[in-house]
PDB file of C-alpha atoms and ligand atoms in Angstrom:
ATOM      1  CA  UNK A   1       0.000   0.000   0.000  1.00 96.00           C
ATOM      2  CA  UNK A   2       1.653   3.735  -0.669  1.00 98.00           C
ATOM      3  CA  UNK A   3       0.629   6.345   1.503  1.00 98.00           C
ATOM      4  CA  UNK A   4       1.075  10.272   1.343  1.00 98.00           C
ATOM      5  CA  UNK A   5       3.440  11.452   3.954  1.00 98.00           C
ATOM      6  CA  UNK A   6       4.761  15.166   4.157  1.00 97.00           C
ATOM      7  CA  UNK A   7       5.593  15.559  -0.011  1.00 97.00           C
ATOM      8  CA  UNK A   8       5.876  11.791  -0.478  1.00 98.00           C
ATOM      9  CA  UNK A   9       4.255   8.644  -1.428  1.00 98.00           C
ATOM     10  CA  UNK A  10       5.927   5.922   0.218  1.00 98.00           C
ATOM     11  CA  UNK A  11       4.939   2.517   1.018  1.00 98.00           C
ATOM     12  CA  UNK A  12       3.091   2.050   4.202  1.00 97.00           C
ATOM     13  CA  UNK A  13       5.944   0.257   5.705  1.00 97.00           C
ATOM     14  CA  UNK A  14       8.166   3.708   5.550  1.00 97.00           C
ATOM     15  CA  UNK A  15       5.311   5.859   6.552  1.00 98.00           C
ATOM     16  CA  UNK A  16       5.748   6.670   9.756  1.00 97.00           C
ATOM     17  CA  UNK A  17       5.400   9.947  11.976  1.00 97.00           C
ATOM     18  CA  UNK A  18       7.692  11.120  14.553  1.00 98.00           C
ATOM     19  CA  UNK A  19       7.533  10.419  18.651  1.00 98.00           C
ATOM     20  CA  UNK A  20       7.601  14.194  18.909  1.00 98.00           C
ATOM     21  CA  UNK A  21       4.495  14.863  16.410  1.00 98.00           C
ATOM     22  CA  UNK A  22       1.588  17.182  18.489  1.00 98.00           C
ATOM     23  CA  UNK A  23      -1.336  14.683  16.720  1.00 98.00           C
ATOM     24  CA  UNK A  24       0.853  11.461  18.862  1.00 98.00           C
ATOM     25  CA  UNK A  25       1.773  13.054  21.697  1.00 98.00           C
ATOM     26  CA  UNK A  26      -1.666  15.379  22.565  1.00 97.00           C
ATOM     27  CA  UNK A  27      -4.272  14.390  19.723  1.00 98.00           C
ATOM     28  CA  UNK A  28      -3.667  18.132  18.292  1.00 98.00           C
ATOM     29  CA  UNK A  29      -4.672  17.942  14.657  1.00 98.00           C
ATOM     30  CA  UNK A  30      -7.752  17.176  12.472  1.00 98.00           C
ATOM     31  CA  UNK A  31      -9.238  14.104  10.168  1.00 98.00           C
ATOM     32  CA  UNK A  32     -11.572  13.320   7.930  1.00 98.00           C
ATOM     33  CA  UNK A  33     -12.968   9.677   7.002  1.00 98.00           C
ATOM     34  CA  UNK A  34     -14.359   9.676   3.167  1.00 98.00           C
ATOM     35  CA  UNK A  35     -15.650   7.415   0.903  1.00 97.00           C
ATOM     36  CA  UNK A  36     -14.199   6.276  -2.801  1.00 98.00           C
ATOM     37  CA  UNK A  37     -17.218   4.575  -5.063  1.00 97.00           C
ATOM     38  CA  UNK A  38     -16.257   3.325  -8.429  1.00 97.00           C
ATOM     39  CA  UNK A  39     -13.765   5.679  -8.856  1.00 97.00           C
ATOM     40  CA  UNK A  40     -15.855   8.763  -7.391  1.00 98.00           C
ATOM     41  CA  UNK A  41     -14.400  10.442  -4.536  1.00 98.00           C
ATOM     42  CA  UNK A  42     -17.668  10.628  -2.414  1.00 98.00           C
ATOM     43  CA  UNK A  43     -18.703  14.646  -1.588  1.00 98.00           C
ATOM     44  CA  UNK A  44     -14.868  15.499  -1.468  1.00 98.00           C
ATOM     45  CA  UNK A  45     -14.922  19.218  -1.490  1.00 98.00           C
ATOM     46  CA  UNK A  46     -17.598  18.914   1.262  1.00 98.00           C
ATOM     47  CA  UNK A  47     -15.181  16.892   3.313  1.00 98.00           C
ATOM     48  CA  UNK A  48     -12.217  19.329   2.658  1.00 98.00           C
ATOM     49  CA  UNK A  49     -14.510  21.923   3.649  1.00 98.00           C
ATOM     50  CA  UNK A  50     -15.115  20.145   6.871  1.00 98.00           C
ATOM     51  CA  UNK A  51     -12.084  19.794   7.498  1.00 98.00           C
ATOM     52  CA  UNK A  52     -10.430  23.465   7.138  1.00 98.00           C
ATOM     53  CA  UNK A  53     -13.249  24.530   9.210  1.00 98.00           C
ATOM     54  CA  UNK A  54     -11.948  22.194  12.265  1.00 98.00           C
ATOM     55  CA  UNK A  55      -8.317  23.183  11.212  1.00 98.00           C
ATOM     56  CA  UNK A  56      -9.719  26.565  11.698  1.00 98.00           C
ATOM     57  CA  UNK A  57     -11.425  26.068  14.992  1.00 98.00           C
ATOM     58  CA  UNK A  58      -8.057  24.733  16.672  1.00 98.00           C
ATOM     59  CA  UNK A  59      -6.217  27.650  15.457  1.00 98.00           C
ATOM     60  CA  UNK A  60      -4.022  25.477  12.798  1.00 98.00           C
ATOM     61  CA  UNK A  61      -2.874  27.275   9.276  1.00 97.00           C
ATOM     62  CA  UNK A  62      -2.876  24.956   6.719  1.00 98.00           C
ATOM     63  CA  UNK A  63      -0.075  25.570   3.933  1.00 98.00           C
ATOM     64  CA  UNK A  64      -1.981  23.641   1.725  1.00 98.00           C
ATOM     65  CA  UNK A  65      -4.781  24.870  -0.613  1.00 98.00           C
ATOM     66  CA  UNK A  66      -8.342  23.614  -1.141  1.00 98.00           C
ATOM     67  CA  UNK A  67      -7.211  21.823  -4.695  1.00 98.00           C
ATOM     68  CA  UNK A  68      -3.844  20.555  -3.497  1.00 98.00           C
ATOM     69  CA  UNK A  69      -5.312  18.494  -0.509  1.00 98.00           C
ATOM     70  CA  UNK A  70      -8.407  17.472  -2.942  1.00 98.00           C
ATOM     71  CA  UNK A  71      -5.439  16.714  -5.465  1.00 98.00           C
ATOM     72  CA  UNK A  72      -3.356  15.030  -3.128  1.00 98.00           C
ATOM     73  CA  UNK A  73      -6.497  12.618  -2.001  1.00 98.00           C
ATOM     74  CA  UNK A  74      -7.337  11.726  -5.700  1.00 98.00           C
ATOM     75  CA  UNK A  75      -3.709  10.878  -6.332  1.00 98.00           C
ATOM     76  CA  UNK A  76      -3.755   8.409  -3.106  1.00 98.00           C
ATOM     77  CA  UNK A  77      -6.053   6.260  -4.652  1.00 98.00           C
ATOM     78  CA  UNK A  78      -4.767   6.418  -7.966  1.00 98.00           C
ATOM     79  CA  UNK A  79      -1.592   5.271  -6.790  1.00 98.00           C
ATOM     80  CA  UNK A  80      -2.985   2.174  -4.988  1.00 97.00           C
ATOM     81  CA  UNK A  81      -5.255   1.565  -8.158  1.00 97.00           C
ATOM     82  CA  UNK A  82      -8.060   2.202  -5.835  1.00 97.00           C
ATOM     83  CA  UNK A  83     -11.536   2.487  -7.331  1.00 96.00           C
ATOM     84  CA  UNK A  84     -13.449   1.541  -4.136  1.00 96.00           C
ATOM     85  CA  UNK A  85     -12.075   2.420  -0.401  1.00 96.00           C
ATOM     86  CA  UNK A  86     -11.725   4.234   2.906  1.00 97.00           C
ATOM     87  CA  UNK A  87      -9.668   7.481   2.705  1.00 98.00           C
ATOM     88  CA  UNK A  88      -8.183   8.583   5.848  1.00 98.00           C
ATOM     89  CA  UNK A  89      -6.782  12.087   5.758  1.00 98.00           C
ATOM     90  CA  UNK A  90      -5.092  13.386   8.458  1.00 98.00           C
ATOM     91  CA  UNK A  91      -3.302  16.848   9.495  1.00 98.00           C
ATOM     92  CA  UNK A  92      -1.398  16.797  13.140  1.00 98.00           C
ATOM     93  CA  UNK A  93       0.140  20.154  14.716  1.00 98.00           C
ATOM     94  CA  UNK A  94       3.422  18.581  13.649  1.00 98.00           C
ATOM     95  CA  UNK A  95       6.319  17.905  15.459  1.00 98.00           C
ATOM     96  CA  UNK A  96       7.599  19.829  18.429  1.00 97.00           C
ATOM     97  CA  UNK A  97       9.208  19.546  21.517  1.00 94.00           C
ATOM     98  CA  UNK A  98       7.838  18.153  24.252  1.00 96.00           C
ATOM     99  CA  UNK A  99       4.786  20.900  26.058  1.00 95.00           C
ATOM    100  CA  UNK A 100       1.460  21.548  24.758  1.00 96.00           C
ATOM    101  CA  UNK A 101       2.721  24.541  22.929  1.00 96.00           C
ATOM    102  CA  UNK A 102       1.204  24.291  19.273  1.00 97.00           C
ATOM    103  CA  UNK A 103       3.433  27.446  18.105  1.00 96.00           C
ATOM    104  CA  UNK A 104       6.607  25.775  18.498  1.00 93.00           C
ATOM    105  CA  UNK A 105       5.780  23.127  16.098  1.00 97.00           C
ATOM    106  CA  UNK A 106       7.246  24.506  12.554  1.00 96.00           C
ATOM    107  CA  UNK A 107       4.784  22.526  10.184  1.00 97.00           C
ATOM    108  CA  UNK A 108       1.843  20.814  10.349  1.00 98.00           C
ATOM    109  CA  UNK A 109       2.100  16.886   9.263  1.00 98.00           C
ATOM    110  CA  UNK A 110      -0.055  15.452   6.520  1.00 98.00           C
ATOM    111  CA  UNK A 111      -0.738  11.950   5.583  1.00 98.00           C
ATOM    112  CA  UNK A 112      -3.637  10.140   3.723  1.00 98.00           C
ATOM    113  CA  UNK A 113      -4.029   6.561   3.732  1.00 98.00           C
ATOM    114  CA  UNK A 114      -6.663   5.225   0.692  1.00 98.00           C
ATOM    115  CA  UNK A 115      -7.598   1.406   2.153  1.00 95.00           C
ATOM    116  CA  UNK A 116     -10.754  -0.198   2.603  1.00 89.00           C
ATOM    117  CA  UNK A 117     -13.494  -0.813   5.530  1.00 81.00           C
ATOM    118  CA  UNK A 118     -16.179  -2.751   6.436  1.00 78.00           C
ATOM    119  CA  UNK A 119     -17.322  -1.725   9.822  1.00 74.00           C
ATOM    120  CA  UNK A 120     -20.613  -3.638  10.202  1.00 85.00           C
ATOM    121  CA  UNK A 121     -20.897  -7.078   9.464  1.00 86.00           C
ATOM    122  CA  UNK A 122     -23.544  -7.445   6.124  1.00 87.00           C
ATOM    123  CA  UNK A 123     -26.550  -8.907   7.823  1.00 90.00           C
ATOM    124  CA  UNK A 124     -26.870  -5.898   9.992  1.00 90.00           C
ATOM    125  CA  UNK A 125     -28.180  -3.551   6.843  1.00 89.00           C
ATOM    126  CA  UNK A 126     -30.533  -6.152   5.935  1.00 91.00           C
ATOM    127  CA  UNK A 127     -31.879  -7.134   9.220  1.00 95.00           C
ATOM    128  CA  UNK A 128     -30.957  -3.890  11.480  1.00 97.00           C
ATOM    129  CA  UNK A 129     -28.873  -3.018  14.504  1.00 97.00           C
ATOM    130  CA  UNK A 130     -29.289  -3.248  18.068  1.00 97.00           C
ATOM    131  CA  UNK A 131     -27.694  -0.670  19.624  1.00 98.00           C
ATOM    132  CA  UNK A 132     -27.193   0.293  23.416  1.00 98.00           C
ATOM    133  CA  UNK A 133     -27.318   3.685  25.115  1.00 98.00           C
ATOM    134  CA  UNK A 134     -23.541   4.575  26.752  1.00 98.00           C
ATOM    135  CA  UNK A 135     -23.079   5.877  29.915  1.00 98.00           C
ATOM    136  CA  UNK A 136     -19.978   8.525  29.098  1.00 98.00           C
ATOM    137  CA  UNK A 137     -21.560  11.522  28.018  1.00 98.00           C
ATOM    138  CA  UNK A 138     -20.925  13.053  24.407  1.00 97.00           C
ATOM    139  CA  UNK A 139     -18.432  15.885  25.444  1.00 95.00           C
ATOM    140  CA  UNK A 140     -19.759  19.817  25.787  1.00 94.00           C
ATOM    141  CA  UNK A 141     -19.355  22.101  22.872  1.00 93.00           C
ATOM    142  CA  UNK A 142     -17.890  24.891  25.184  1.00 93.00           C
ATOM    143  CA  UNK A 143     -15.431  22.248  26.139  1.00 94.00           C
ATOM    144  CA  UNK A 144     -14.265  21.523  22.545  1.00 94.00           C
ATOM    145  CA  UNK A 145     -17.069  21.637  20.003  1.00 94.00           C
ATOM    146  CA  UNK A 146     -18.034  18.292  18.817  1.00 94.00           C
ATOM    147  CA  UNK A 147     -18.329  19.927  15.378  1.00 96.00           C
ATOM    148  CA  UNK A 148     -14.975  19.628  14.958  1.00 97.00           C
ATOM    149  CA  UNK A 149     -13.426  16.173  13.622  1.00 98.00           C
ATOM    150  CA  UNK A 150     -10.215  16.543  15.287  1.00 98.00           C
ATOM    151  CA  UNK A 151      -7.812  13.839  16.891  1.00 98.00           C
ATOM    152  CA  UNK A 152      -9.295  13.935  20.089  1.00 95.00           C
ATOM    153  CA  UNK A 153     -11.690  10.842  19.986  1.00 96.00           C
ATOM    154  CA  UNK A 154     -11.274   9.550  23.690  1.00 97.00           C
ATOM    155  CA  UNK A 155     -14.438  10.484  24.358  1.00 97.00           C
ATOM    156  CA  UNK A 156     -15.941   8.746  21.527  1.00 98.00           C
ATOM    157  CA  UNK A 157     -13.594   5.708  22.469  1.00 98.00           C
ATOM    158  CA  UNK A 158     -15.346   5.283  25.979  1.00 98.00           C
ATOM    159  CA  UNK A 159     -18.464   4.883  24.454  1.00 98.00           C
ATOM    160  CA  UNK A 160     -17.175   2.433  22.148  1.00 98.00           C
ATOM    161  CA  UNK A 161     -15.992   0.097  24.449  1.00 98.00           C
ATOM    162  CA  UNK A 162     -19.505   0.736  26.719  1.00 98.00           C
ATOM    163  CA  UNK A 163     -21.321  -0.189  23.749  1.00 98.00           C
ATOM    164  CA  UNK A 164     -19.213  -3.408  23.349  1.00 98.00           C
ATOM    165  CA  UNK A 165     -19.821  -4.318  26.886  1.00 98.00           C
ATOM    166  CA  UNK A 166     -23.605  -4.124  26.573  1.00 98.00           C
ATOM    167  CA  UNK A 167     -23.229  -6.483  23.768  1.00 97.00           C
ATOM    168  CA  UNK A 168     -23.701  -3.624  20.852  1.00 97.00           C
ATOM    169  CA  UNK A 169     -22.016  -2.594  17.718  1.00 96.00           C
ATOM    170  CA  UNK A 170     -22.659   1.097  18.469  1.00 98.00           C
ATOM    171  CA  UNK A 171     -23.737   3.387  21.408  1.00 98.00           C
ATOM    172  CA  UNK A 172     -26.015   6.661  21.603  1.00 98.00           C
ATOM    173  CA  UNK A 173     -24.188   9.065  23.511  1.00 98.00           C
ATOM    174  CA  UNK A 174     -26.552  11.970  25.253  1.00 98.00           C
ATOM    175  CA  UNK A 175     -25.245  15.452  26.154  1.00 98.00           C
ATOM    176  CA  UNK A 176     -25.154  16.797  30.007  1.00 96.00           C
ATOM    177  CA  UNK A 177     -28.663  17.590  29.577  1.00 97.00           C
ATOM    178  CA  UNK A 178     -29.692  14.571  28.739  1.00 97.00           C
ATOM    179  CA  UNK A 179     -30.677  14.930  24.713  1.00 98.00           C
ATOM    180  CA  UNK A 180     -29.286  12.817  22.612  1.00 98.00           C
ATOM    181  CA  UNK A 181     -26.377  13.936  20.240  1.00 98.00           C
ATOM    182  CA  UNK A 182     -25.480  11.073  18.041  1.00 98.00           C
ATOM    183  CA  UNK A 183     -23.496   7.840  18.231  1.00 98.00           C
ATOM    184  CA  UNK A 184     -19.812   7.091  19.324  1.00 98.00           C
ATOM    185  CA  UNK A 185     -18.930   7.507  15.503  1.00 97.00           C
ATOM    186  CA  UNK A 186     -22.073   7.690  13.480  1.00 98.00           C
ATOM    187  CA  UNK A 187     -25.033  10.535  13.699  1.00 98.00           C
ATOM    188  CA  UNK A 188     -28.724   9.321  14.521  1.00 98.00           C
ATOM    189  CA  UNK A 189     -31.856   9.608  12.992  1.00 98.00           C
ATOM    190  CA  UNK A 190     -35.414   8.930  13.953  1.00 98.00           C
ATOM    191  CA  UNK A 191     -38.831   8.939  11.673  1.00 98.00           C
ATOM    192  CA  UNK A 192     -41.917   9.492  13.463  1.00 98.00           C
ATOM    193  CA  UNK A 193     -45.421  10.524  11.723  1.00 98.00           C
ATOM    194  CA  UNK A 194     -43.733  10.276   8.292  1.00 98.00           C
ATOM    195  CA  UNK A 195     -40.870  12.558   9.427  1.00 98.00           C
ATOM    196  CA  UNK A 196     -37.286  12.309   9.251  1.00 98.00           C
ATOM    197  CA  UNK A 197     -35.791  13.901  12.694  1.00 98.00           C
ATOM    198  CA  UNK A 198     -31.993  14.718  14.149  1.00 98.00           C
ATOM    199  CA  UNK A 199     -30.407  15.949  16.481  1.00 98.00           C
ATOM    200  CA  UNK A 200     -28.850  19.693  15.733  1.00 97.00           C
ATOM    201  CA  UNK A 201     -24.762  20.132  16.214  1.00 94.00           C
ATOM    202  CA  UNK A 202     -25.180  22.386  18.715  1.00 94.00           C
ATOM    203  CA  UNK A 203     -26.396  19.407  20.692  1.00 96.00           C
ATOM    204  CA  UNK A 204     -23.053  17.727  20.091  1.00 96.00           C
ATOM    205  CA  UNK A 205     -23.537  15.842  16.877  1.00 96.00           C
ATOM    206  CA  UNK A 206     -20.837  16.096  13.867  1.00 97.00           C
ATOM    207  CA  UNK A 207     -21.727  17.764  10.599  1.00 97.00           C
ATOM    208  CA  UNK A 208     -21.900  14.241   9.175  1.00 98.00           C
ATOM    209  CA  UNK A 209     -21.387  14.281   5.282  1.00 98.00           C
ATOM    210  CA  UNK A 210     -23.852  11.495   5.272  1.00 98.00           C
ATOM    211  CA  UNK A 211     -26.338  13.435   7.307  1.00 98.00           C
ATOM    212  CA  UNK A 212     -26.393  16.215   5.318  1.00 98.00           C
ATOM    213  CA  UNK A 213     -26.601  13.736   2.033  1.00 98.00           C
ATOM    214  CA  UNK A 214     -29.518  12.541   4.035  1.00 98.00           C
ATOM    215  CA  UNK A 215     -31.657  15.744   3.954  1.00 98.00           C
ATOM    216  CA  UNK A 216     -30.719  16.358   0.377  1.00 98.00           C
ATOM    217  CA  UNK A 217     -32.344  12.615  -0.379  1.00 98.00           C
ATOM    218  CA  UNK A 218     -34.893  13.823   1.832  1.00 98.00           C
ATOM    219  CA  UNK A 219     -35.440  16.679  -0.368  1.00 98.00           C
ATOM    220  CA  UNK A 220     -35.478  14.475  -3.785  1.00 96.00           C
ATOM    221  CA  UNK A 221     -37.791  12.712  -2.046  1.00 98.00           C
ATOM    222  CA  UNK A 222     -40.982  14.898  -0.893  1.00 98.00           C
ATOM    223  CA  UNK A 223     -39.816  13.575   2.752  1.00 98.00           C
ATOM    224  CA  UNK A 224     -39.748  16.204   5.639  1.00 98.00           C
ATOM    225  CA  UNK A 225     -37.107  16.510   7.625  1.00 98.00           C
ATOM    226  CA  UNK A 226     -35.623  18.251  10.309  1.00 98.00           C
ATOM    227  CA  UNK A 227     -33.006  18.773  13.160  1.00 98.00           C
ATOM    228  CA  UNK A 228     -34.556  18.836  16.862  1.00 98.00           C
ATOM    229  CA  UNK A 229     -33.600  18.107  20.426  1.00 98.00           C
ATOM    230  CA  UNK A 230     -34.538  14.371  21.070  1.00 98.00           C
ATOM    231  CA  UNK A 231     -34.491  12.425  23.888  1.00 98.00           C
ATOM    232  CA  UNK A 232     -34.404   8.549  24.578  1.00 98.00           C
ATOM    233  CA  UNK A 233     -38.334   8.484  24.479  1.00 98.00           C
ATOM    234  CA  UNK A 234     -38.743   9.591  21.304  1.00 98.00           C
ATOM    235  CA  UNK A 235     -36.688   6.782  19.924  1.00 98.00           C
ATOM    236  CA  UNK A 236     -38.855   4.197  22.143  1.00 98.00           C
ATOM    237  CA  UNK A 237     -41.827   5.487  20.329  1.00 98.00           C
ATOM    238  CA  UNK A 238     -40.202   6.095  17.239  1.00 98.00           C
ATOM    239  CA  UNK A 239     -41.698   4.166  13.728  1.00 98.00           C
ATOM    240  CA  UNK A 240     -38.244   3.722  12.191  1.00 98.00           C
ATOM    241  CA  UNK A 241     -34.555   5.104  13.562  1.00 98.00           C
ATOM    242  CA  UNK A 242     -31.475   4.367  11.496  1.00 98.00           C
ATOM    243  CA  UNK A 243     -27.537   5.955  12.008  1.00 98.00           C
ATOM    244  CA  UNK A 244     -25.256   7.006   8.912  1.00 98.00           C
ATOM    245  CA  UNK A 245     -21.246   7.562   8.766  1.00 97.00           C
ATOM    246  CA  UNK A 246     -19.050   7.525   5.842  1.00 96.00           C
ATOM    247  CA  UNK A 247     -17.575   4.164   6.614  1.00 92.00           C
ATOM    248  CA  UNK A 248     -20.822   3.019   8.048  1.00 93.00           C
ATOM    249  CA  UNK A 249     -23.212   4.277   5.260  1.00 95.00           C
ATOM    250  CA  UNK A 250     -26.987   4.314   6.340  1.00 97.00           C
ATOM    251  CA  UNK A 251     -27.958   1.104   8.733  1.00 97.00           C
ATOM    252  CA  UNK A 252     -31.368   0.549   9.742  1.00 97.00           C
ATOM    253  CA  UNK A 253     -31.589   0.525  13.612  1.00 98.00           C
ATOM    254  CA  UNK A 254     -34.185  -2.204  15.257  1.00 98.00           C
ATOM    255  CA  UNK A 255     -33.409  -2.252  19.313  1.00 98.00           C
ATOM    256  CA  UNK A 256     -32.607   0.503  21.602  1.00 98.00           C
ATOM    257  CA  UNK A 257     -31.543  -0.927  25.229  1.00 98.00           C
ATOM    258  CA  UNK A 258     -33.524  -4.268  24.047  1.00 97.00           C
ATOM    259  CA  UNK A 259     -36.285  -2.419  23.446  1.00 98.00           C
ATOM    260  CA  UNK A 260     -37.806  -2.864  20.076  1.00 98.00           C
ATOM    261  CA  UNK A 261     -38.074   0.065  17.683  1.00 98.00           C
ATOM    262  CA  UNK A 262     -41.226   0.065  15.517  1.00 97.00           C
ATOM    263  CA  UNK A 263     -42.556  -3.016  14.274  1.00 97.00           C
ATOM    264  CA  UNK A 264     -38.501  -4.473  15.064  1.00 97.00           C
ATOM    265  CA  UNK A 265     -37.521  -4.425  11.034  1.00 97.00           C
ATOM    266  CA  UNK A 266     -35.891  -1.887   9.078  1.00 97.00           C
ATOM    267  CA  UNK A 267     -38.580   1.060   7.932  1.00 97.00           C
ATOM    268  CA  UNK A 268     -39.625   1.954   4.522  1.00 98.00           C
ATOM    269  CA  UNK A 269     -38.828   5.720   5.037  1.00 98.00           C
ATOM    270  CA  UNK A 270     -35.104   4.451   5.708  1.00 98.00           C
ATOM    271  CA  UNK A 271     -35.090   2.243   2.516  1.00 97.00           C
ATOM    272  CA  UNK A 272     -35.990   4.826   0.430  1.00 98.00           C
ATOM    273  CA  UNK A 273     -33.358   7.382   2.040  1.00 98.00           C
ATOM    274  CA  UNK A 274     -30.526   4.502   1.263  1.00 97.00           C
ATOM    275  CA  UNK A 275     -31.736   3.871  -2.274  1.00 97.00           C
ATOM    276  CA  UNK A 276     -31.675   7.443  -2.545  1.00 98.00           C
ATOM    277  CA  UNK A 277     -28.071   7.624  -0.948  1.00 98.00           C
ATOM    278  CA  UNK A 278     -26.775   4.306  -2.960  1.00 96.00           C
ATOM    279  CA  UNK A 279     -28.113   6.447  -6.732  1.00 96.00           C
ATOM    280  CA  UNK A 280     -25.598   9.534  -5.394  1.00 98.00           C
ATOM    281  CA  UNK A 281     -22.467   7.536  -4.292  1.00 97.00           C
ATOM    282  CA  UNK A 282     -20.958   7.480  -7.605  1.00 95.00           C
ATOM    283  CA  UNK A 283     -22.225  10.935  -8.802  1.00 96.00           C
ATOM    284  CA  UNK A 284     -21.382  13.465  -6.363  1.00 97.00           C
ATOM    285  CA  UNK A 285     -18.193  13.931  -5.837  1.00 96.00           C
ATOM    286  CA  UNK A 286     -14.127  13.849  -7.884  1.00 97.00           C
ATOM    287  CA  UNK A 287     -14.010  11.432  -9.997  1.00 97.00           C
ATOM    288  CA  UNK A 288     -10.245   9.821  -9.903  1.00 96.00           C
TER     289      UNK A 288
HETATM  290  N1  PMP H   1     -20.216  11.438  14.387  1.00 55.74           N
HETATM  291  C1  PMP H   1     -18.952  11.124  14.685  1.00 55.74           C
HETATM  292  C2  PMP H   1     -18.479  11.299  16.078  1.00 55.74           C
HETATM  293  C3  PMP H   1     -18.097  10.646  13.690  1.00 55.74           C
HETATM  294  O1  PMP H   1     -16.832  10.331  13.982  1.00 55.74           O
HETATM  295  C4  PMP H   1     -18.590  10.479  12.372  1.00 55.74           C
HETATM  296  C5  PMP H   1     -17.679   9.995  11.289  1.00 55.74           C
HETATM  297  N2  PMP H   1     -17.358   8.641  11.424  1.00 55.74           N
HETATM  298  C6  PMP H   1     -19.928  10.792  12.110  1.00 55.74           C
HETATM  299  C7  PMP H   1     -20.708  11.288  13.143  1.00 55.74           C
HETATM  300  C8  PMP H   1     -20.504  10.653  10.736  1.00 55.74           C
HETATM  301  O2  PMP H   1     -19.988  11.647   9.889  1.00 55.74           O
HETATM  302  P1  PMP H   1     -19.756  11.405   8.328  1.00 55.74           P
HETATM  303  O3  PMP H   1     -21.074  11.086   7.732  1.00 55.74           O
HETATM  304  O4  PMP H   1     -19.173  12.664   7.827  1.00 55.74           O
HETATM  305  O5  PMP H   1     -18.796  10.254   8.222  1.00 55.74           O
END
C-alpha cells in the first residue's frame, strides 16, 4: 500500500510519523474519514470543507490549498489503483518539543491513507442493529465543540468500548442535559409521523457528510425533515430510527436498550433514504 506522507508517497511500511508529532503526543490535529465509489471520490470538497473549518477552529494554518489536498487525495487512490475504499486524511500540529505549545511546532504533518473498511458485518443492513445507550456523556461544545473532527476521539472511544460491553455494535451518547447527540462515531436519525428527525450540532452531533446527504435525499424525495432536540423516548416510540457515517453508510436501527423500535424491522422511510443515498455515491463527488 503507498501512503502520502509530508511531499511523499511511500509505502506504508516507511510511513511513519515522529515520537515528537503534536497529533501522537496530545491528539492536536484534524481528520476526515471519506468514501471512494467506483472511482468517485464521495462529496470530497464537502469533506475538505469540513475539514479546514476544524483546522480553523483549533487555530491550525494549513499551507496547503483547497485543490492541493483534494489533489493530493485523488492521487492516493490512484496510486494504490483504488476504485473503491476508505480514505483517511489526516493533518497533526506537527512535530515539536515536548509541552502543549502548538506554536513551536514549525509545520503541520499530513498523511492520507486510501484502504478499505467494512465496519458492520452485512446482515446488519438487511436485518438492522441493536444498539445500546452509553453511559460517558458526548463531550460539551464549550469544552471543545463536537463539530470539529479533530484527533481527540477519547471520548468517543469510551463509548465504544460501553457499547461493546452491553453487547452492541454502536452506542447513543446523550449530552449533560440529557438529549441525545449522536453515536460514538455515526449521527442518529429517527422517523416518526412520516418525518425524518436529528439531532442539531449544537447538541453535540458532527456535521456528518452522510447526514447532510440525508436531507438532500430527503429533499429528492418529498420527505420532511428536520433537526430537533430528542431524547431517549422519542426513539422508544419512534416508527423507524437508522444511524449514517461515511464508513458506516446508512444502517437501519431495530433495538434501543432491548427495546424494540417500531414493528422491530428496518422502515420503509429508511429504505428509500438509502436507495436514494446508494443512486448519489458514484455521482457526487471527484471522480479519480
Ligand atoms: N459522528 C462522529 C463522532 C463521527 O466520527 C462520524 C464519522 N465517522 C460521524 C458522526 C458521521 O460523519 P460522516 O457522515 O461525515 O462520516
Amino acid at each position: 500500500m503507498i501512503v502520502y506522507l509530508d511531499g511523499k508517497y511511500v509505502d506504508s511500511n516507511e510511513a511513519k510519523v515522529s515520537v515528537f508529532d503534536h497529533g501522537l503526543l496530545y491528539g492536536d490535529g484534524v481528520f476526515e474519514g471519506i468514501r471512494l465509489y467506483e472511482g468517485n471520490v464521495f462529496r470530497l470538497a464537502e469533506h475538505i470543507e469540513r475539514l479546514e473549518y476544524s483546522a480553523k477552529a483549533i487555530l491550525l494554518e494549513l499551507p496547503w490549498t483547497t485543490q492541493e489536498l483534494i489533489d493530493i487525495t485523488c492521487e492516493t487512490c490512484r496510486r494504490n489503483n483504488l476504485r473503491d475504499g476508505y480514505i483517511r486524511l489526516v493533518i497533526t500540529r506537527g512535530v515539536g518539543d515536548l509541552g502543549l505549545a502548538p506554536w513551536l511546532c514549525p509545520k503541520p504533518t499530513l498523511f492520507v491513507i486510501a484502504s478499505t473498511i467494512q465496519l458492520y458485518p452485512k446482515e446488519h443492513y438487511e436485518k438492522g442493529l441493536a444498539i445500546v445507550t452509553v453511559p460517558t456523556r458526548r463531550i460539551n461544545p464549550a469544552a471543545l465543540p463536537p463539530t470539529v473532527k479533530s484527533l481527540n476521539y477519547l471520548n468517543n472511544i469510551l463509548g465504544k468500548i460501553e457499547a461493546k460491553q452491553a453487547g452492541a455494535l454502536e452506542g447513543i451518547m446523550l449530552n449533560d442535559q440529557g438529549y441525545i447527540a449522536e453515536c460514538t462515531a455515526d449521527n442518529l436519525f429517527i422517523v416518526h409521523k412520516g418525518a425524518v428527525i436529528t439531532p442539531s450540532a449544537s447538541q453535540g452531533a458532527l456535521k456528518g457528510i452522510t447526514r447532510d446527504t440525508m436531507f438532500d435525499a430527503a429533499k429528492d424525495l418529498g420527505i420532511p425533515m428536520r433537526e430537533q432536540n430528542l431524547t431517549r423516548y422519542d426513539v422508544w416510540c419512534a416508527d423507524e430510527c437508522f444511524i449514517t457515517g461515511s464508513a458506516a453508510e446508512v444502517i437501519p436501527v431495530v433495538k434501543l436498550d432491548g427495546r424494540v423500535i417500531g414493528d422491530g424491522k428496518p422502515g420503509p422511510i429508511t429504505a428509500k433514504l438509502l436507495a436514494n443515498f446508494r443512486q448519489r455515491v458514484t455521482r457526487e463527488g471527484v471522480k479519480l
